[in-house]
PDB file of C-alpha atoms in Angstrom:
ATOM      1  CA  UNK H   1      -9.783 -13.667 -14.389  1.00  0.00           C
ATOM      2  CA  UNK H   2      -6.103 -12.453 -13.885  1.00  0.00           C
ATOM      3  CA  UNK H   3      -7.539  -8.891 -14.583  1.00  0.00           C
ATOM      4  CA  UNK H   4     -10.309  -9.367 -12.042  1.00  0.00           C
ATOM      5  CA  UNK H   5      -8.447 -10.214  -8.840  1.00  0.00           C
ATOM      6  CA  UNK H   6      -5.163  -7.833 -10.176  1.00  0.00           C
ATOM      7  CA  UNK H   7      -7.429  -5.180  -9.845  1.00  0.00           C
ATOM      8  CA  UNK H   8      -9.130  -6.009  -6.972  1.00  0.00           C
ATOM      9  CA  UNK H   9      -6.036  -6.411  -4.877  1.00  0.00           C
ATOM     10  CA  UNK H  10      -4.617  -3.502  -6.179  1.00  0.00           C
ATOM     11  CA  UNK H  11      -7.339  -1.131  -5.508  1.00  0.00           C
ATOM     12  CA  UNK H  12      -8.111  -2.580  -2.279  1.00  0.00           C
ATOM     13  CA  UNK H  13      -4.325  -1.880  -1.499  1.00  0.00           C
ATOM     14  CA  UNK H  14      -4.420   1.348  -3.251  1.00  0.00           C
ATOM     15  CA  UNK H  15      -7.409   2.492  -0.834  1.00  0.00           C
ATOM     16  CA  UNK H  16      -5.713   1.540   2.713  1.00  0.00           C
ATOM     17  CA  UNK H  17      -5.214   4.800   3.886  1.00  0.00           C
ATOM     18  CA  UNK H  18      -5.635   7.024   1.298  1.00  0.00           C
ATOM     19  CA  UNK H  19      -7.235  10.191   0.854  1.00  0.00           C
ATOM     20  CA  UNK H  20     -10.534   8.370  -0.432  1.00  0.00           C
ATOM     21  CA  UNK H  21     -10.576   6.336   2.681  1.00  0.00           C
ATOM     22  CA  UNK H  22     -10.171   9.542   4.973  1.00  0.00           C
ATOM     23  CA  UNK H  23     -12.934  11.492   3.237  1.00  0.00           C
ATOM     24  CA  UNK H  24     -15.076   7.949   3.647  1.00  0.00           C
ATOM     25  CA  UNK H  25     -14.369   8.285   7.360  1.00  0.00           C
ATOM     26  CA  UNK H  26     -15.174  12.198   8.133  1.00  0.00           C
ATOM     27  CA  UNK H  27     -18.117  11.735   6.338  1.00  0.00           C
ATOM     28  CA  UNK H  28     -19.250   8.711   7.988  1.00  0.00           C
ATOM     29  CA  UNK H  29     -18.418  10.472  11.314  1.00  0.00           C
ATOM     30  CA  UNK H  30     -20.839  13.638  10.396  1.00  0.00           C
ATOM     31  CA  UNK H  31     -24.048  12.155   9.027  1.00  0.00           C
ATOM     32  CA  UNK H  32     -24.348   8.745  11.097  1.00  0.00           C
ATOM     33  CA  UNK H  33     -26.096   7.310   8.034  1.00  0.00           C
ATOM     34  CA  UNK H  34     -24.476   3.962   6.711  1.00  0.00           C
ATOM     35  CA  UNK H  35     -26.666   3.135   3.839  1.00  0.00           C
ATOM     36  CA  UNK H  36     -26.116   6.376   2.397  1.00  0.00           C
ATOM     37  CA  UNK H  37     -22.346   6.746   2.344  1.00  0.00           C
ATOM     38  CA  UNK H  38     -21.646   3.398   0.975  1.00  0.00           C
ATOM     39  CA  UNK H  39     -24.240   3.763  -1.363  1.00  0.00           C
ATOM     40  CA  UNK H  40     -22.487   7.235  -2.573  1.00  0.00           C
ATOM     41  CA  UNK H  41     -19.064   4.799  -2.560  1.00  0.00           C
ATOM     42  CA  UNK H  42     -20.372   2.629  -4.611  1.00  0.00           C
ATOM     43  CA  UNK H  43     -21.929   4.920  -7.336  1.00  0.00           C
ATOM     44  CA  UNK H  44     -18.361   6.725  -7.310  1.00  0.00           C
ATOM     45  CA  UNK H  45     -16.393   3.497  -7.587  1.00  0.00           C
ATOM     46  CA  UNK H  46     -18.487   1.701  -9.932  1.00  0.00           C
ATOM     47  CA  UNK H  47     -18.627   5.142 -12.579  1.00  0.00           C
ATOM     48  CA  UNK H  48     -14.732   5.750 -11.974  1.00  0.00           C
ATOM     49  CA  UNK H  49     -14.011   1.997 -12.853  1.00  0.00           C
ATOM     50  CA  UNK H  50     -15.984   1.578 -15.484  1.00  0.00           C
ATOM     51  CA  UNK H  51     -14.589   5.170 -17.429  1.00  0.00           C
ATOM     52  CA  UNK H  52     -11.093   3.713 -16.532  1.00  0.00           C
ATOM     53  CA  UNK H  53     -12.025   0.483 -18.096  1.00  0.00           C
ATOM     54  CA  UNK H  54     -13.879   2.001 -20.942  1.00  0.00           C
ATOM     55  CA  UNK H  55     -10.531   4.077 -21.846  1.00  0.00           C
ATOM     56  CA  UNK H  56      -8.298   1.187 -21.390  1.00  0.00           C
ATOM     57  CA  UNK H  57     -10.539  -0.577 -24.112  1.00  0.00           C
ATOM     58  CA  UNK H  58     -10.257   2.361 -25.849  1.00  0.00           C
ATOM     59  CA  UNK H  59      -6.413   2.669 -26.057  1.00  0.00           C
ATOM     60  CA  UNK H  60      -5.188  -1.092 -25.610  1.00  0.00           C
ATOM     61  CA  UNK H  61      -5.918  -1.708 -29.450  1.00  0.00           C
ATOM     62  CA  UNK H  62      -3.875   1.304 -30.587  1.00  0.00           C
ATOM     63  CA  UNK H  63      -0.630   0.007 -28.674  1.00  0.00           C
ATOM     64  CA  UNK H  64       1.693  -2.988 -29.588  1.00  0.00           C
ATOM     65  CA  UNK H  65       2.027  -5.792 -27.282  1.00  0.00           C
ATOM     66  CA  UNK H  66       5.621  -4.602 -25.452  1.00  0.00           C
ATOM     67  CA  UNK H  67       3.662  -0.897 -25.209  1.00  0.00           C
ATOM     68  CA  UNK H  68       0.807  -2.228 -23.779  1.00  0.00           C
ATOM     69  CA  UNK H  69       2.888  -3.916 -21.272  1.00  0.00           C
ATOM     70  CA  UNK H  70       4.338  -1.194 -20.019  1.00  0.00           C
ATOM     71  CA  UNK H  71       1.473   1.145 -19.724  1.00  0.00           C
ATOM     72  CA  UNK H  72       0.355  -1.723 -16.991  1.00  0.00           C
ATOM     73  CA  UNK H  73       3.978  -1.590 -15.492  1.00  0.00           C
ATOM     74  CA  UNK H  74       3.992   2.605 -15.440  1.00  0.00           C
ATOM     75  CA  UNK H  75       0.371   1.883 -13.710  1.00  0.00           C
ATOM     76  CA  UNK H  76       1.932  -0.289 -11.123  1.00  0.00           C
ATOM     77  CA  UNK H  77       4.555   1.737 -10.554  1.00  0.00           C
ATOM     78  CA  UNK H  78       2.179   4.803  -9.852  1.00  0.00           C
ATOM     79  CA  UNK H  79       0.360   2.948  -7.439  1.00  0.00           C
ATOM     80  CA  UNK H  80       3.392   1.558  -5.627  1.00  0.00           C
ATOM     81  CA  UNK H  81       4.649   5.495  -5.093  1.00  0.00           C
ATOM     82  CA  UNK H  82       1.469   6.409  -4.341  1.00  0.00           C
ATOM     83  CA  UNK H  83       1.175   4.267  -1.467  1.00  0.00           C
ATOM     84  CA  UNK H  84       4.421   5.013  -0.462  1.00  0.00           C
ATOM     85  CA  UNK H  85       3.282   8.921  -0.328  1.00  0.00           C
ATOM     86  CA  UNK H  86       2.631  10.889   2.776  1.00  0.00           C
ATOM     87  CA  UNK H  87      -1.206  11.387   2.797  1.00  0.00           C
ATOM     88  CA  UNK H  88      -2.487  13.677   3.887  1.00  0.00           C
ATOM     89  CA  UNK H  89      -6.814  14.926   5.065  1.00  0.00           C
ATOM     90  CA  UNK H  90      -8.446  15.546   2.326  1.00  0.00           C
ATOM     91  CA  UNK H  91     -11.374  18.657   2.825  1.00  0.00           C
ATOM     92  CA  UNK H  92     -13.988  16.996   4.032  1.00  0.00           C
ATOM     93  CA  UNK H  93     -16.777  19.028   2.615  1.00  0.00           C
ATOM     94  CA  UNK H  94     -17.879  20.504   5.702  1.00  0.00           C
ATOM     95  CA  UNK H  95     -19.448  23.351   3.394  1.00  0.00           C
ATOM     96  CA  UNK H  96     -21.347  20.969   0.994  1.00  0.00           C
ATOM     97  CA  UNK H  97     -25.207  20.869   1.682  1.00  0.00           C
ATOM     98  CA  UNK H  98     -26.291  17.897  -0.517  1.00  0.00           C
ATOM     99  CA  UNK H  99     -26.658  15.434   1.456  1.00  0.00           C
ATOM    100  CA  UNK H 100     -24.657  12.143   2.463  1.00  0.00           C
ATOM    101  CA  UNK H 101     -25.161   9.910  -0.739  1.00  0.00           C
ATOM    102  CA  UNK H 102     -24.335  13.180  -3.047  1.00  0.00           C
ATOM    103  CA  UNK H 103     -21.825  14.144  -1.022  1.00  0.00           C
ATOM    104  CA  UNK H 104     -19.893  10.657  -0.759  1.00  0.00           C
ATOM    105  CA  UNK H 105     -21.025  10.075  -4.155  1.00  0.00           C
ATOM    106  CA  UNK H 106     -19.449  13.455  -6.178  1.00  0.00           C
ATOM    107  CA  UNK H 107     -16.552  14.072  -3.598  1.00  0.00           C
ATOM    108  CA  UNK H 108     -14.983  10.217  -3.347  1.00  0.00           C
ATOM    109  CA  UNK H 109     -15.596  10.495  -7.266  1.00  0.00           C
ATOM    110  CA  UNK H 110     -13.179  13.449  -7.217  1.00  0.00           C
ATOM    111  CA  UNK H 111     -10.498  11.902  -5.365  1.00  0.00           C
ATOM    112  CA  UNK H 112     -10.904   9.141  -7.175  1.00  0.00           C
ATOM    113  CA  UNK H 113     -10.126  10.595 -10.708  1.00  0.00           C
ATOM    114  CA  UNK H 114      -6.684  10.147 -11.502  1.00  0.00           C
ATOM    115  CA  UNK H 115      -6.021   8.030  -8.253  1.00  0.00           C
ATOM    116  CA  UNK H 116      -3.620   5.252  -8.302  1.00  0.00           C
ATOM    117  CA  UNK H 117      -6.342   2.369  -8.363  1.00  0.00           C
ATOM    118  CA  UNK H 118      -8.125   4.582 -11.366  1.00  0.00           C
ATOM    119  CA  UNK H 119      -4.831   4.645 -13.346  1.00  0.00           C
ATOM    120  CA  UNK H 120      -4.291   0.840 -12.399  1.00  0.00           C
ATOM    121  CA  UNK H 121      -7.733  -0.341 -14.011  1.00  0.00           C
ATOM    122  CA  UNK H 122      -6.628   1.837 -17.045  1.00  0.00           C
ATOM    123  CA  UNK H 123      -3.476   0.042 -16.879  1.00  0.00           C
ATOM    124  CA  UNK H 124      -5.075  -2.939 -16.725  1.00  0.00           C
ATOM    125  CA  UNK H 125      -8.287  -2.972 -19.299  1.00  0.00           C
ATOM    126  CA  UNK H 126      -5.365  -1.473 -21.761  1.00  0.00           C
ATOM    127  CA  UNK H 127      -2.687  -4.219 -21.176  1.00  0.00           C
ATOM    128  CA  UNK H 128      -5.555  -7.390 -21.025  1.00  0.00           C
ATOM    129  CA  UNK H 129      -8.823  -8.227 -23.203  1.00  0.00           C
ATOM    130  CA  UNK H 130     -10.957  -8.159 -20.078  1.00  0.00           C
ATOM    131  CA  UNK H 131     -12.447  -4.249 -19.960  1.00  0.00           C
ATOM    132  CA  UNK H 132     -15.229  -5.694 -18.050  1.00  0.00           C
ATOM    133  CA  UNK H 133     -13.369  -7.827 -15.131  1.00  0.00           C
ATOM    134  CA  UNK H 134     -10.908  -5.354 -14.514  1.00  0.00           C
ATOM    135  CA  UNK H 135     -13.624  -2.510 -14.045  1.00  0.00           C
ATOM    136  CA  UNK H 136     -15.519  -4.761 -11.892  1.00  0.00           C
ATOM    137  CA  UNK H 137     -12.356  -6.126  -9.598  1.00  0.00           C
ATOM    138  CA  UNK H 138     -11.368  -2.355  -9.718  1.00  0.00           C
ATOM    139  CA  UNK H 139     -15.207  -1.628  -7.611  1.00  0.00           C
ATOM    140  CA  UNK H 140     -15.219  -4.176  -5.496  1.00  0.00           C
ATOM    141  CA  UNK H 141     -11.810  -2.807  -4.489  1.00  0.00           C
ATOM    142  CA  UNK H 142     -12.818   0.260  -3.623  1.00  0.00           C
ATOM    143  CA  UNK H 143     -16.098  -0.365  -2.479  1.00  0.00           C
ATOM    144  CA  UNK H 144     -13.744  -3.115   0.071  1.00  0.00           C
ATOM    145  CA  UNK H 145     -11.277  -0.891   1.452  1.00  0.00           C
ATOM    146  CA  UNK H 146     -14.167   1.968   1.826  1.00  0.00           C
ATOM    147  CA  UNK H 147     -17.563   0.058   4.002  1.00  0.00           C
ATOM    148  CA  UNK H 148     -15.232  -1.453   7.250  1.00  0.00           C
ATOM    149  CA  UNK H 149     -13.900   1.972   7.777  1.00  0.00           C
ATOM    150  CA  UNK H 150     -18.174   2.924   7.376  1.00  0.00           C
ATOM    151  CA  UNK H 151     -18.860   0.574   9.979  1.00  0.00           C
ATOM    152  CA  UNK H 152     -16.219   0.188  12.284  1.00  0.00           C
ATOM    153  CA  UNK H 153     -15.570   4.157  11.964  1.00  0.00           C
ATOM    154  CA  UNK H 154     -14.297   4.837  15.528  1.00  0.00           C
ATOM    155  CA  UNK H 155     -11.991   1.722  15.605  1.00  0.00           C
ATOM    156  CA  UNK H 156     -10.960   0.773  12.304  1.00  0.00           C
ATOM    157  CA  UNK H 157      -7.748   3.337  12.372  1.00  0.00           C
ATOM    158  CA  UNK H 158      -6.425   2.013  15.257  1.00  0.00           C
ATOM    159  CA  UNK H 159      -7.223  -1.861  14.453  1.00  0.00           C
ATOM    160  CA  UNK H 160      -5.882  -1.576  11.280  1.00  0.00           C
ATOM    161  CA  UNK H 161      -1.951  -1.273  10.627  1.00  0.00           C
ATOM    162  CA  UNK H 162      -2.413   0.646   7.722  1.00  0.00           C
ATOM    163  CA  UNK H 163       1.269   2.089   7.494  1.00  0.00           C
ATOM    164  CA  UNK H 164       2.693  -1.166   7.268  1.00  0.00           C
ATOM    165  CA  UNK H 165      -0.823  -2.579   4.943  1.00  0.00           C
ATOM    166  CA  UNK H 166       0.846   0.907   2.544  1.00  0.00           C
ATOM    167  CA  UNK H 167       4.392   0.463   2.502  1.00  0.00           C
ATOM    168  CA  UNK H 168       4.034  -3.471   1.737  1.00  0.00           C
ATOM    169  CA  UNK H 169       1.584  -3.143  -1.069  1.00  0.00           C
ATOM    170  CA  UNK H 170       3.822  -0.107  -2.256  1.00  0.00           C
ATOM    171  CA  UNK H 171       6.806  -2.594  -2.156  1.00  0.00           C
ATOM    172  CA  UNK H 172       4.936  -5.369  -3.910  1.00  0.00           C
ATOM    173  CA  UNK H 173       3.391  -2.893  -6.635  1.00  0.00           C
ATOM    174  CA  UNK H 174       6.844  -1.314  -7.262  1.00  0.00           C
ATOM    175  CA  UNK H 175       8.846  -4.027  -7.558  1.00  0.00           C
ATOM    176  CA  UNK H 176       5.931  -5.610  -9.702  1.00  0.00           C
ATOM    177  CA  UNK H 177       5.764  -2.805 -12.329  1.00  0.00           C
ATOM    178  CA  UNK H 178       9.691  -2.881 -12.320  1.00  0.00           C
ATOM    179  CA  UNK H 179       9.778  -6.106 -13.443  1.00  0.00           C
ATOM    180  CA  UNK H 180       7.203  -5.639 -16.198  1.00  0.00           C
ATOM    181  CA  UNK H 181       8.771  -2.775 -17.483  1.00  0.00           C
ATOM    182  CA  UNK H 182      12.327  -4.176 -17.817  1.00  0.00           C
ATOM    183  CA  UNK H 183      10.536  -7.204 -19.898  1.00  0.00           C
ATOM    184  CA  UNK H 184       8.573  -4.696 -21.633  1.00  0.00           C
ATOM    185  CA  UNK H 185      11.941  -2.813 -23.009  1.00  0.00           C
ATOM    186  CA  UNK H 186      13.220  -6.198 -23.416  1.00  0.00           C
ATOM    187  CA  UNK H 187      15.912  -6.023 -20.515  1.00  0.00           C
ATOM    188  CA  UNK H 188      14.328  -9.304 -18.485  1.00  0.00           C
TER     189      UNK H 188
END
């Protein structure tokens, strides 16, 4: 359960503001079609989380206990500097002509790969023996950070404090990972 709500928070944390988010936001401003464009979040989260989770399974076994460790402290730590990043529009794929779903499907896919919250289900399907939970936190992360700014798309920005929401969780996340990877070199 641990990696469930780890990666749910994290994600969700890891999505505040972020390019992902942004792209979510222009797109949801062009077509006008709800169903679509979280439908397309979805699909993206739910096949980036579950190839994050299916490579942490994957790799977990091949590492020692203290190595495993810190793969999910270097995760944390890439999150918390992530959120801590400047970030800036991502191209909003004025020139695509696919459609909303395919559209917020492929392109929040994209942004997604290699993300922090990617790298942090990784980080957390290697370090735990729950794959499965931590792909499925990891979504509903996503897919939680992504539908408000859908539906409250003209307000959200300004309701939300979402420098403060980034520089927190950055805080948190940092001074998490820090601590896991001094125990995980045996200096804690």
């Amino acid at each position: 359960m641990d990696a469930l709500l780890i990666a749910l928070l994290g994600c969700l944390f890891g999505e505040i503001g972020d390019k992902g988010q942004l792209l979510v936001l222009a797109l949801a401003h062009r077509y006008q079609r709800d169903g679509a464009i979280i439908a397309g979040v979805a699909v993206a989260a739910i096949v980036n989380a579950a190839l994050s989770a299916a490579a942490g399974a994957w790799i977990g076994p091949m590492l020692g206990h203290d190595a495993r460790l810190l793969f999910m402290a270097l995760s944390l730590l890439f999150l918390g500097v992530g959120l801590l990043w400047p970030v800036k529009m991502p191209d909003t794929l004025d020139d695509w002509r696919i459609g909303p779903f395919l559209t917020t499907a492929l392109g929040v896919f994209i942004l997604g790969f290699g993300d922090g919250p990617q790298f942090l289900i990784l980080g957390i399907a290697t370090r735990t023996a729950d794959p499965a939970l931590a792909a499925i936190g990891g979504a509903i992360g996503v897919i939680a950070a992504s539908v408000p700014v859908i539906l409250m798309r003209d307000r959200f920005l300004s309701v939300l404090p979402v420098r403060a929401i980034r520089l927190v969780g950055g805080g948190i996340a940092i001074l998490a990972g820090a601590g896991m990877a001094m125990s995980a070199i045996g200096r804690l």
